[in-house]
Amino acid sequence: MYYAATAAILVTMALALTRALLGPTVYDRVLAVNMFGTKTVLLVSIVAFLSGRPDFLDLALAYALINFVGVLAVLAFFQKKRHYERPR
Amino acid sequence: MVTLFGLVLLTLLVVTAVAIVITPNLFVAVMLMSIFSLLMAATFFILDAADVALTEAAIGAGMSTILFLSALALLAEREQRSPGRKWLPIAVVALTTLTLIYATFDKPRLGDPSAPVHQHVAPWYLEQSPVLMEMSNVVTAVLAGFRAYDTLGEVLVILTAGLGVMLILANGRPERSRQGSAPVAGGLRHHLVPRVVGQLLIPFIVLFGLYLQFHGEFGPGGGFQAGAIIAVGIVLHSLLEGEAAGRAILPTRVLVGLMTGGALLFCAVGIAGMLLGGNFLDYAVLAVDPVAGQQLGIHLVEAGVGITVTSTLVAAFHAFADREPAA
Amino acid sequence: MIVDVLSFVMLALGGFFVFMGGLGALRLPDLYTRMHAASLTDSLGTILTLGGIMLQSGWSLATVKLLTILFFLMLTGPTASYALANAALLSAHDPGAGTAPATET
């Protein structure tokens, strides 16, 4: 059953990547990257458990924290850019 | 099974790489670079290289994306195509690719015990780490102990990069916004929900970074990963509260002091080894018991690495984020 | 025995919801509908998958680490979706259905 869950997560990662490639607006791509990040956390958790080494779960924890900061950074800089591009 | 997962991840990697090269919009390219880093981290993880995967995730998908975004906020979004002949670069790249693919035909299979890389020093390190250093993470033992001279070079490279960025970009005093209360100085201050949740997370991020720093002897971790994660925590604070608050907490003087202090700590450990009768970076003479000496030396050296990496990444972020785009 | 069956079911459901989220993010017509699919299935899929693994690992350090991961994902997932939707709305991305977009601050 672990293998089936891992396969589902890998397929979802491929779907999220397609959305990142296709998405017409920027926000679609940011959404896809956020989704990709949480799926990576799940993938790493399952594989860490499958290979019987629970100390590899630190990687999943690190990634869960970093993904959030990445999304906030995108939004902060996009806001900055929009402020400067506004017609005066 | 692992091979199948690895193949899927590598296929996605190729697709992402091709998309990064093709797209003319640089913002899209940065987002796809973040996905690329994640795929690399997952691939390293499936191949059982946990330290490398942690470093790739922390630096590639974390700090690198933030630095690219802060640089991109100052520039135009569309790539500027340079006019000129396209066939020469394509020919060079194609020739190099074919040569590299030909060179992989002779590669030993993954994990083959009779491969050349497993024959010379690797078995010695694996046998001697528990004996000489009593450290269960062989990666840290090799990085900070057996090959510490190499790591000293890496720390000096990071220090040079940080100083270079600051010399090129930063002014003596931070730029004041000419429009008054611009979002440059505001950050995400006006957005309540992300601000509250982000502030709640900052101590956990820094604590987790410290955990990785000191736990590096027993599990995946060490100075580089911890430095990147603590830097992400400090940068999160700057993103939420604005640049002025971020600068008030860690002024430029303090950052430069920390950068050089970390590298100096590393060199000081080496010189202390010499003064106590051993060679440069010989840790066995640092304490009465050689094993305790090795562990003390590795702790100090990793602390130096962590301090330098954190302050360099935060200084680079401030150097980019403080500027305003040319009007 | 019952723990095994329960964890089996949770992992299967978790994988199913995660896949549904990916499918929704790809096939739904508009940004806001895709956000709906992605964020809801992220939370649910995470709870089910990590819960299934936690049941398998019993009372150990791994379970504590998995609980911490679950806690952080539950805290940051909805916040990230909120921040993204807020940013999209403020940049006058039309939600459709005749509602007027909010003006920029």
Short mmCIF file of C-alpha atoms in Angstrom, two decimals, chain B residues 14-230:
data_model
loop_
_atom_site.label_atom_id
_atom_site.label_comp_id
_atom_site.label_asym_id
_atom_site.label_seq_id
_atom_site.Cartn_x
_atom_site.Cartn_y
_atom_site.Cartn_z
CA VAL B 14 14.17 16.73 -17.87
CA VAL B 15 10.74 18.20 -18.63
CA THR B 16 11.30 21.00 -16.11
CA ALA B 17 14.78 21.75 -17.42
CA VAL B 18 13.56 22.03 -21.00
CA ALA B 19 10.72 24.31 -19.86
CA ILE B 20 13.13 26.56 -17.94
CA VAL B 21 15.24 27.06 -21.02
CA ILE B 22 12.35 27.63 -23.40
CA THR B 23 10.20 30.08 -21.47
CA PRO B 24 10.85 33.77 -22.15
CA ASN B 25 9.29 34.97 -18.89
CA LEU B 26 11.93 35.07 -16.14
CA PHE B 27 9.44 34.88 -13.30
CA VAL B 28 8.12 31.59 -14.64
CA ALA B 29 11.70 30.39 -14.94
CA VAL B 30 12.32 31.16 -11.24
CA MET B 31 9.21 29.23 -10.21
CA LEU B 32 10.30 26.30 -12.33
CA MET B 33 13.80 26.47 -10.80
CA SER B 34 12.18 26.00 -7.42
CA ILE B 35 10.44 22.86 -8.69
CA PHE B 36 13.73 21.73 -10.22
CA SER B 37 15.45 22.01 -6.82
CA LEU B 38 12.68 20.00 -5.20
CA LEU B 39 12.97 17.27 -7.80
CA MET B 40 16.73 17.15 -7.30
CA ALA B 41 16.25 16.92 -3.53
CA ALA B 42 13.74 14.08 -3.94
CA THR B 43 16.10 12.25 -6.32
CA PHE B 44 19.02 12.58 -3.91
CA PHE B 45 16.76 11.33 -1.15
CA ILE B 46 15.69 8.25 -3.09
CA LEU B 47 19.35 7.49 -3.72
CA ASP B 48 19.88 7.49 0.09
CA ALA B 49 21.94 10.70 0.24
CA ALA B 50 20.07 12.46 3.02
CA ASP B 51 22.61 15.19 3.86
CA VAL B 52 22.84 16.32 0.25
CA ALA B 53 19.06 16.22 -0.13
CA LEU B 54 18.62 18.39 2.95
CA THR B 55 21.17 20.93 1.73
CA GLU B 56 19.61 21.03 -1.74
CA ALA B 57 16.12 21.58 -0.34
CA ALA B 58 17.21 24.24 2.15
CA ILE B 59 19.40 26.21 -0.23
CA GLY B 60 17.91 25.54 -3.66
CA ALA B 61 14.22 25.66 -2.97
CA GLY B 62 14.53 28.03 -0.03
CA MET B 63 17.18 30.73 -0.17
CA SER B 64 17.97 30.55 -3.88
CA THR B 65 14.36 31.14 -4.87
CA ILE B 66 14.08 34.07 -2.45
CA LEU B 67 17.30 35.65 -3.75
CA PHE B 68 16.25 35.21 -7.39
CA LEU B 69 12.87 36.76 -6.64
CA SER B 70 14.38 39.74 -4.85
CA ALA B 71 16.71 40.33 -7.80
CA LEU B 72 13.88 39.86 -10.29
CA ALA B 73 11.73 42.45 -8.49
CA LEU B 74 14.27 45.02 -9.63
CA LEU B 75 14.31 44.04 -13.29
CA ALA B 76 12.11 43.47 -16.30
CA GLU B 77 10.26 40.21 -16.55
CA ARG B 78 10.91 39.35 -20.15
CA GLU B 79 14.19 37.86 -21.22
CA GLN B 80 16.04 39.94 -23.76
CA ARG B 81 17.06 37.78 -26.66
CA SER B 82 20.52 38.55 -27.89
CA PRO B 83 20.70 38.68 -31.68
CA GLY B 84 23.37 36.56 -33.24
CA ARG B 85 24.26 33.17 -34.51
CA LYS B 86 22.55 30.35 -32.71
CA TRP B 87 24.21 27.40 -34.41
CA LEU B 88 27.61 27.71 -32.69
CA PRO B 89 26.38 27.31 -29.07
CA ILE B 90 24.03 24.52 -30.08
CA ALA B 91 26.84 22.65 -31.83
CA VAL B 92 29.15 22.97 -28.82
CA VAL B 93 26.44 21.82 -26.40
CA ALA B 94 25.43 18.89 -28.61
CA LEU B 95 29.05 17.74 -28.94
CA THR B 96 29.61 17.93 -25.18
CA THR B 97 26.36 16.08 -24.48
CA LEU B 98 27.23 13.25 -26.85
CA THR B 99 30.70 12.93 -25.33
CA LEU B 100 29.26 12.78 -21.82
CA ILE B 101 26.66 10.19 -22.79
CA TYR B 102 29.40 8.09 -24.38
CA ALA B 103 31.44 8.40 -21.18
CA THR B 104 28.61 6.94 -19.09
CA PHE B 105 28.73 3.64 -20.96
CA ASP B 106 31.67 2.52 -18.83
CA LYS B 107 30.16 3.58 -15.50
CA PRO B 108 29.84 0.86 -12.84
CA ARG B 109 26.33 0.04 -11.69
CA LEU B 110 24.85 1.96 -8.79
CA GLY B 111 26.01 0.51 -5.49
CA ASP B 112 28.45 -1.93 -7.02
CA PRO B 113 30.91 -2.79 -4.23
CA SER B 114 33.79 -3.32 -6.63
CA ALA B 115 33.50 0.14 -8.17
CA PRO B 116 36.72 2.22 -7.99
CA VAL B 117 35.12 4.85 -5.73
CA HIS B 118 34.58 2.23 -3.03
CA GLN B 119 38.12 0.92 -3.09
CA HIS B 120 40.58 3.50 -1.84
CA VAL B 121 39.82 5.85 1.08
CA ALA B 122 36.08 5.18 1.44
CA PRO B 123 36.41 1.85 3.34
CA TRP B 124 39.08 3.43 5.58
CA TYR B 125 36.78 6.32 6.48
CA LEU B 126 33.90 3.96 7.14
CA GLU B 127 36.03 1.80 9.43
CA GLN B 128 37.85 4.59 11.24
CA SER B 129 34.96 6.98 11.95
CA PRO B 130 33.55 4.94 14.84
CA VAL B 131 37.05 4.24 16.16
CA LEU B 132 38.69 7.65 15.88
CA MET B 133 35.69 9.91 16.33
CA GLU B 134 32.77 7.86 17.66
CA MET B 135 30.44 9.67 15.30
CA SER B 136 27.58 7.88 13.62
CA ASN B 137 27.14 10.33 10.75
CA VAL B 138 30.10 9.51 8.52
CA VAL B 139 29.32 12.47 6.25
CA THR B 140 29.96 14.95 9.05
CA ALA B 141 33.03 13.02 10.19
CA VAL B 142 34.53 13.19 6.69
CA LEU B 143 33.42 16.77 6.00
CA ALA B 144 34.56 18.36 9.23
CA GLY B 145 37.18 15.89 10.38
CA PHE B 146 39.08 13.94 7.77
CA ARG B 147 38.68 16.53 5.01
CA ALA B 148 38.48 19.68 7.11
CA TYR B 149 40.98 21.58 4.96
CA ASP B 150 38.58 21.31 2.04
CA THR B 151 35.72 22.61 4.16
CA LEU B 152 37.88 25.54 5.25
CA GLY B 153 38.24 26.41 1.58
CA GLU B 154 34.46 26.23 1.15
CA VAL B 155 33.85 28.57 4.07
CA LEU B 156 36.34 31.06 2.67
CA VAL B 157 34.59 30.88 -0.72
CA ILE B 158 31.24 31.64 0.93
CA LEU B 159 32.79 34.55 2.82
CA THR B 160 34.30 35.93 -0.39
CA ALA B 161 30.95 35.63 -2.19
CA GLY B 162 29.17 37.47 0.62
CA LEU B 163 31.72 40.26 0.70
CA GLY B 164 31.59 40.53 -3.09
CA VAL B 165 27.81 40.90 -3.11
CA MET B 166 27.97 43.56 -0.44
CA LEU B 167 30.71 45.51 -2.17
CA ILE B 168 28.80 45.55 -5.44
CA LEU B 169 25.30 46.18 -4.17
CA ALA B 170 25.02 47.64 -0.71
CA ASN B 171 25.50 51.26 0.21
CA GLY B 172 26.84 52.47 3.50
CA ARG B 173 23.40 53.41 4.71
CA PRO B 174 20.15 51.75 3.67
CA GLU B 175 18.23 53.52 0.93
CA ARG B 176 15.26 55.43 2.14
CA SER B 177 12.20 55.09 0.02
CA ARG B 178 11.43 58.26 -1.88
CA GLN B 179 7.72 57.59 -1.94
CA GLY B 180 7.27 57.45 1.78
CA SER B 181 5.49 54.37 3.08
CA ALA B 182 6.09 52.12 0.09
CA PRO B 183 5.59 48.36 0.25
CA VAL B 184 9.38 48.04 0.08
CA ALA B 185 9.52 49.17 3.68
CA GLY B 186 6.18 47.65 4.56
CA GLY B 187 6.65 44.04 3.68
CA LEU B 188 3.54 42.02 4.32
CA ARG B 189 2.67 44.09 7.36
CA HIS B 190 -0.82 44.89 6.18
CA HIS B 191 -1.81 41.30 5.62
CA LEU B 192 -2.88 40.04 9.01
CA VAL B 193 -3.20 36.28 8.57
CA PRO B 194 0.18 35.54 6.95
CA ARG B 195 1.82 37.93 9.37
CA VAL B 196 0.47 36.26 12.50
CA VAL B 197 1.14 32.73 11.29
CA GLY B 198 4.58 33.69 10.00
CA GLN B 199 5.57 35.29 13.28
CA LEU B 200 4.43 32.16 15.05
CA LEU B 201 6.69 30.05 12.85
CA ILE B 202 9.91 32.06 13.11
CA PRO B 203 11.05 30.66 16.48
CA PHE B 204 10.30 27.12 15.33
CA ILE B 205 12.34 27.59 12.17
CA VAL B 206 15.32 28.96 14.09
CA LEU B 207 14.99 26.20 16.69
CA PHE B 208 14.89 23.57 13.98
CA GLY B 209 18.00 25.09 12.42
CA LEU B 210 19.81 24.89 15.74
CA TYR B 211 18.64 21.28 16.13
CA LEU B 212 20.13 20.40 12.73
CA GLN B 213 23.37 22.17 13.66
CA PHE B 214 23.96 20.23 16.84
CA HIS B 215 22.39 16.95 15.73
CA GLY B 216 24.64 16.77 12.70
CA GLU B 217 26.79 14.15 14.35
CA PHE B 218 24.02 11.60 14.60
CA GLY B 219 21.71 12.22 11.70
CA PRO B 220 21.45 14.34 8.59
CA GLY B 221 22.45 17.88 9.44
CA GLY B 222 25.49 20.02 9.97
CA GLY B 223 26.63 23.58 9.47
CA PHE B 224 25.56 24.25 5.90
CA GLN B 225 21.98 23.00 6.23
CA ALA B 226 21.50 24.68 9.61
CA GLY B 227 22.91 27.95 8.31
CA ALA B 228 20.51 27.98 5.37
CA ILE B 229 17.48 27.21 7.52
CA ILE B 230 18.25 29.83 10.17
#
